[in-house]
Amino acid sequence: RSSDLKWKVDATPEQIKAVVDAVQQLPAKYPGLKRVWTKNLKFQGQEGFKQAIVMEFDSQDALKKYENSAAQKWWYGLYLPVRDDSRTDDVTN
């Protein structure tokens, strides 16, 4: 799952850092999540989209079960209050 994010204009750098730090903790909170990437090397998103977060799941089933899981709800408690908009794609090989 890959998401491009636009933060709310009043989101503080501390709030954004807390969200990025928290998403890095998700693999320990949800066993079906293998890895998370948050560092942008190059970003070609639309105006205002400044952050990308990529989550690698073990399987499509693990991604499906992640939705509404305790881990997702925990992270969304930090993420949703500062997120203005996001564009999400699910990709498989």
CSV table of C-alpha atoms in Angstrom, one decimal:
chain,number,residue,atom,x,y,z
A,1,ARG,CA,0.0,0.0,0.0
A,2,SER,CA,1.4,3.3,-1.0
A,3,SER,CA,0.0,6.6,0.1
A,4,ASP,CA,0.9,10.2,-0.9
A,5,LEU,CA,-0.1,12.6,1.9
A,6,LYS,CA,-1.0,16.2,2.2
A,7,TRP,CA,-0.8,17.5,5.8
A,8,LYS,CA,-3.3,20.1,7.2
A,9,VAL,CA,-2.0,23.6,7.1
A,10,ASP,CA,-2.0,23.9,10.9
A,11,ALA,CA,-0.2,20.5,11.4
A,12,THR,CA,2.9,21.2,13.4
A,13,PRO,CA,6.3,19.6,12.6
A,14,GLU,CA,6.0,17.7,15.9
A,15,GLN,CA,2.6,16.2,15.0
A,16,ILE,CA,3.9,15.1,11.6
A,17,LYS,CA,7.0,13.6,13.1
A,18,ALA,CA,4.8,11.7,15.6
A,19,VAL,CA,2.7,10.2,12.7
A,20,VAL,CA,5.8,9.2,10.8
A,21,ASP,CA,7.4,7.7,13.9
A,22,ALA,CA,4.2,5.8,14.8
A,23,VAL,CA,3.8,4.3,11.3
A,24,GLN,CA,7.3,2.9,11.7
A,25,GLN,CA,6.1,1.0,14.8
A,26,LEU,CA,3.2,-0.7,13.0
A,27,PRO,CA,5.1,-3.9,11.9
A,28,ALA,CA,5.6,-4.6,15.6
A,29,LYS,CA,1.9,-4.1,16.3
A,30,TYR,CA,0.5,-6.0,13.3
A,31,PRO,CA,2.2,-9.2,12.3
A,32,GLY,CA,1.0,-9.2,8.7
A,33,LEU,CA,2.9,-5.9,8.0
A,34,LYS,CA,6.4,-6.7,6.9
A,35,ARG,CA,8.0,-3.2,6.3
A,36,VAL,CA,7.2,0.5,6.2
A,37,TRP,CA,9.0,3.1,4.2
A,38,THR,CA,8.7,6.8,4.9
A,39,LYS,CA,11.8,8.5,3.5
A,40,ASN,CA,11.2,10.3,0.2
A,41,LEU,CA,14.1,10.3,-2.2
A,42,LYS,CA,12.3,12.1,-4.9
A,43,PHE,CA,8.7,13.2,-4.8
A,44,GLN,CA,6.6,14.1,-7.9
A,45,GLY,CA,3.2,14.3,-6.2
A,46,GLN,CA,0.5,16.9,-6.8
A,47,GLU,CA,0.7,20.4,-5.2
A,48,GLY,CA,0.7,20.1,-1.4
A,49,PHE,CA,1.5,16.4,-1.3
A,50,LYS,CA,4.7,16.3,0.7
A,51,GLN,CA,5.0,12.8,2.2
A,52,ALA,CA,4.8,9.2,0.9
A,53,ILE,CA,4.3,6.2,3.2
A,54,VAL,CA,4.6,2.7,1.8
A,55,MET,CA,3.5,-0.4,3.7
A,56,GLU,CA,4.5,-3.9,2.6
A,57,PHE,CA,2.1,-6.6,3.7
A,58,ASP,CA,2.7,-10.4,3.8
A,59,SER,CA,-0.3,-11.0,1.5
A,60,GLN,CA,-3.5,-9.5,0.2
A,61,ASP,CA,-5.3,-11.2,3.1
A,62,ALA,CA,-3.0,-9.5,5.6
A,63,LEU,CA,-3.8,-6.1,4.0
A,64,LYS,CA,-7.6,-6.9,4.1
A,65,LYS,CA,-7.4,-7.9,7.8
A,66,TYR,CA,-5.3,-4.8,8.7
A,67,GLU,CA,-8.3,-2.6,7.8
A,68,ASN,CA,-10.2,-1.8,11.1
A,69,SER,CA,-7.6,-3.7,13.1
A,70,ALA,CA,-6.5,-2.5,16.5
A,71,ALA,CA,-3.1,-1.5,14.9
A,72,GLN,CA,-4.8,0.6,12.2
A,73,LYS,CA,-7.1,2.3,14.7
A,74,TRP,CA,-4.1,3.1,16.9
A,75,TRP,CA,-2.2,4.7,14.1
A,76,TYR,CA,-5.3,6.5,12.7
A,77,GLY,CA,-5.7,8.2,16.1
A,78,LEU,CA,-2.5,10.1,15.4
A,79,TYR,CA,-2.7,10.2,11.6
A,80,LEU,CA,-6.2,11.4,10.8
A,81,PRO,CA,-6.2,14.6,12.9
A,82,VAL,CA,-3.3,16.0,10.9
A,83,ARG,CA,-4.0,14.5,7.4
A,84,ASP,CA,-5.6,16.9,4.9
A,85,ASP,CA,-5.8,14.5,2.0
A,86,SER,CA,-4.2,11.3,0.7
A,87,ARG,CA,-4.0,9.2,-2.4
A,88,THR,CA,-3.6,5.5,-1.8
A,89,ASP,CA,-2.7,2.7,-4.2
A,90,ASP,CA,-2.6,-1.0,-3.5
A,91,VAL,CA,0.0,-2.8,-5.6
A,92,THR,CA,1.0,-6.5,-5.9
A,93,ASN,CA,3.5,-8.5,-7.9
